Amino acid sequence: MVRTAHLYPLIVATALLNACTTSSPSSTPPDGRAGFRIDLATLDGDLAAVQAERDTDVLLLSFWKTTCTPCKGQLSDFEALHRAYAARGLRAYAVNIDEPAQRAQAQTWVDRGTWSFPTLVDADTQVVTRYNQRGACPFYVALTADGEVLRSHGGYVKGESDELARFLDQRLPPAPPGGG
């Protein structure tokens, strides 16, 4: 009887944990495979998913702040990469990590920018903290469709995206016919 009494809290905790864990149908990509996904807000406050469409996709997240001049250079370079590699499976995202007081300036900054990939907000900085423990800005991380880190880099030097382009040439499949 004493042994059973010790197991009771464990059984209750396990049951509660299982009851609180849900699997959302939206967490499965359209092709049916279970996939990696990060949900972040857009600048408008809507929820958007960072996820791959195909197993061969590369997710490129560029973390930036409105007070970071080099961030604008990196985002401009990534726009060129996005245009060159989107048909081959590059999924690029600009992820704002401003403090709430500066976040209002982000929309103005984006409106002046020339990038066409989605701009998201990591309001609680959980995503950037997961991949960028040193706090570099700008910072980018390239992930597989399953969320494994392929490469990451803090800081920005003009032209450094050439190395990333060579990596993407090797990593991504050829563009589908008529896909650019």
Short mmCIF file of C-alpha atoms in Angstrom, two decimals, residues 4-175:
data_model
loop_
_atom_site.label_atom_id
_atom_site.label_comp_id
_atom_site.label_asym_id
_atom_site.label_seq_id
_atom_site.Cartn_x
_atom_site.Cartn_y
_atom_site.Cartn_z
CA THR A 4 1.14 2.53 -4.38
CA ALA A 5 0.81 5.82 -2.50
CA HIS A 6 4.19 6.94 -3.86
CA LEU A 7 3.14 6.16 -7.43
CA TYR A 8 -0.15 8.05 -7.23
CA PRO A 9 1.36 11.58 -7.67
CA LEU A 10 3.42 10.32 -10.62
CA ILE A 11 0.35 8.82 -12.29
CA VAL A 12 -1.66 12.02 -11.77
CA ALA A 13 1.18 14.20 -13.10
CA THR A 14 1.54 11.99 -16.19
CA ALA A 15 -2.21 12.10 -16.85
CA LEU A 16 -2.28 15.89 -16.50
CA LEU A 17 0.70 16.29 -18.78
CA ASN A 18 -0.90 14.12 -21.44
CA ALA A 19 -4.19 16.00 -21.13
CA CYS A 20 -2.45 19.37 -21.58
CA THR A 21 -0.41 18.30 -24.59
CA THR A 22 -2.30 18.74 -27.82
CA SER A 23 -1.38 18.21 -31.40
CA SER A 24 -2.75 20.89 -33.67
CA PRO A 25 -3.73 19.78 -37.17
CA SER A 26 -2.02 22.92 -38.48
CA SER A 27 1.34 21.65 -37.26
CA THR A 28 1.42 19.08 -40.07
CA PRO A 29 2.47 20.36 -43.50
CA PRO A 30 0.08 19.75 -46.43
CA ASP A 31 2.11 16.78 -47.70
CA GLY A 32 1.26 14.91 -44.49
CA ARG A 33 4.75 14.57 -43.05
CA ALA A 34 5.33 15.74 -39.50
CA GLY A 35 7.50 18.81 -39.66
CA PHE A 36 9.36 21.46 -37.77
CA ARG A 37 7.45 24.66 -37.21
CA ILE A 38 7.94 27.97 -35.42
CA ASP A 39 4.92 30.22 -34.92
CA LEU A 40 5.68 33.95 -34.74
CA ALA A 41 3.59 37.09 -35.06
CA THR A 42 3.65 39.35 -38.09
CA LEU A 43 4.06 43.09 -37.59
CA ASP A 44 0.25 43.31 -37.83
CA GLY A 45 -0.13 40.83 -34.96
CA ASP A 46 -1.33 37.89 -37.04
CA LEU A 47 0.23 34.48 -36.48
CA ALA A 48 2.53 33.09 -39.17
CA ALA A 49 4.33 29.77 -39.42
CA VAL A 50 7.99 29.34 -40.25
CA GLN A 51 8.09 25.92 -41.85
CA ALA A 52 9.24 24.05 -44.90
CA GLU A 53 7.04 23.07 -47.81
CA ARG A 54 9.38 20.24 -48.89
CA ASP A 55 11.94 18.04 -47.13
CA THR A 56 14.73 19.70 -49.12
CA ASP A 57 13.82 23.28 -48.15
CA VAL A 58 16.21 25.51 -46.20
CA LEU A 59 14.72 27.95 -43.70
CA LEU A 60 16.76 31.15 -43.42
CA LEU A 61 15.96 33.40 -40.45
CA SER A 62 17.62 36.81 -40.29
CA PHE A 63 17.28 38.43 -36.86
CA TRP A 64 17.38 42.25 -36.89
CA LYS A 65 16.67 45.43 -34.92
CA THR A 66 15.73 48.90 -36.14
CA THR A 67 18.76 50.34 -34.32
CA CYS A 68 21.14 48.02 -36.21
CA THR A 69 22.57 49.61 -39.37
CA PRO A 70 24.37 46.41 -40.52
CA CYS A 71 21.04 44.57 -40.30
CA LYS A 72 19.72 46.51 -43.28
CA GLY A 73 22.72 45.42 -45.36
CA GLN A 74 22.22 41.78 -44.41
CA LEU A 75 18.50 41.94 -45.22
CA SER A 76 19.25 43.50 -48.62
CA ASP A 77 21.73 40.72 -49.37
CA PHE A 78 19.19 38.12 -48.26
CA GLU A 79 16.61 39.63 -50.61
CA ALA A 80 18.96 38.80 -53.50
CA LEU A 81 19.36 35.25 -52.13
CA HIS A 82 15.60 34.94 -51.70
CA ARG A 83 14.97 35.94 -55.31
CA ALA A 84 17.69 33.59 -56.60
CA TYR A 85 16.83 30.52 -54.51
CA ALA A 86 13.12 30.64 -53.58
CA ALA A 87 12.15 28.36 -56.48
CA ARG A 88 14.74 25.86 -55.27
CA GLY A 89 13.40 25.81 -51.70
CA LEU A 90 14.90 28.73 -49.78
CA ARG A 91 12.33 30.05 -47.28
CA ALA A 92 13.65 33.39 -45.99
CA TYR A 93 12.25 35.32 -43.03
CA ALA A 94 13.19 38.65 -41.45
CA VAL A 95 12.66 38.29 -37.68
CA ASN A 96 12.49 41.53 -35.69
CA ILE A 97 13.88 41.35 -32.15
CA ASP A 98 13.38 44.97 -31.07
CA GLU A 99 12.38 45.87 -27.53
CA PRO A 100 8.68 46.82 -27.32
CA ALA A 101 9.52 50.55 -27.22
CA GLN A 102 11.32 50.34 -30.59
CA ARG A 103 9.01 47.79 -32.20
CA ALA A 104 6.62 50.48 -33.45
CA GLN A 105 9.44 51.74 -35.68
CA ALA A 106 9.82 48.31 -37.29
CA GLN A 107 6.92 48.77 -39.74
CA THR A 108 8.38 52.07 -40.98
CA TRP A 109 11.76 50.37 -41.34
CA VAL A 110 10.19 47.49 -43.29
CA ASP A 111 8.25 49.89 -45.53
CA ARG A 112 11.56 51.54 -46.48
CA GLY A 113 13.22 48.16 -47.06
CA THR A 114 13.26 46.30 -50.33
CA TRP A 115 12.87 42.72 -49.17
CA SER A 116 9.87 40.67 -50.24
CA PHE A 117 10.08 37.79 -47.77
CA PRO A 118 7.91 37.74 -44.61
CA THR A 119 8.75 39.96 -41.65
CA LEU A 120 7.96 38.41 -38.28
CA VAL A 121 8.40 39.44 -34.64
CA ASP A 122 10.12 37.38 -31.93
CA ALA A 123 8.47 39.40 -29.14
CA ASP A 124 9.69 37.27 -26.25
CA THR A 125 13.04 36.52 -27.98
CA GLN A 126 12.67 32.78 -27.37
CA VAL A 127 13.58 31.90 -30.96
CA VAL A 128 16.64 34.15 -31.25
CA THR A 129 17.81 33.00 -27.81
CA ARG A 130 17.58 29.37 -28.91
CA TYR A 131 19.95 29.92 -31.85
CA ASN A 132 22.01 32.99 -30.87
CA GLN A 133 23.30 32.64 -27.33
CA ARG A 134 25.94 35.36 -27.83
CA GLY A 135 23.34 37.97 -28.76
CA ALA A 136 24.98 39.06 -32.04
CA CYS A 137 23.00 41.40 -34.27
CA PRO A 138 22.50 40.98 -37.12
CA PHE A 139 22.38 37.22 -36.86
CA TYR A 140 21.15 34.52 -39.21
CA VAL A 141 20.50 30.83 -38.90
CA ALA A 142 19.86 28.37 -41.73
CA LEU A 143 17.79 25.33 -40.76
CA THR A 144 16.78 22.09 -42.43
CA ALA A 145 13.11 21.30 -42.97
CA ASP A 146 13.32 19.36 -39.69
CA GLY A 147 14.78 22.29 -37.76
CA GLU A 148 18.41 21.18 -37.58
CA VAL A 149 20.94 24.00 -37.72
CA LEU A 150 22.89 23.92 -40.98
CA ARG A 151 24.86 27.08 -40.28
CA SER A 152 24.61 30.32 -38.35
CA HIS A 153 26.50 33.59 -38.30
CA GLY A 154 26.59 36.74 -36.20
CA GLY A 155 27.54 40.11 -37.63
CA TYR A 156 27.65 41.39 -41.18
CA VAL A 157 30.31 42.20 -43.76
CA LYS A 158 29.27 43.27 -47.27
CA GLY A 159 29.66 40.38 -49.69
CA GLU A 160 29.57 37.62 -47.08
CA SER A 161 26.35 36.35 -48.62
CA ASP A 162 28.47 35.01 -51.51
CA GLU A 163 29.62 32.18 -49.23
CA LEU A 164 26.02 31.49 -48.22
CA ALA A 165 25.05 31.42 -51.92
CA ARG A 166 27.73 28.78 -52.60
CA PHE A 167 26.36 26.75 -49.68
CA LEU A 168 22.80 27.03 -51.02
CA ASP A 169 23.96 25.99 -54.51
CA GLN A 170 25.26 22.75 -53.00
CA ARG A 171 22.41 22.19 -50.53
CA LEU A 172 19.27 22.97 -52.53
CA PRO A 173 17.96 20.88 -55.43
CA PRO A 174 17.77 22.35 -58.93
CA ALA A 175 14.80 24.60 -59.64
#
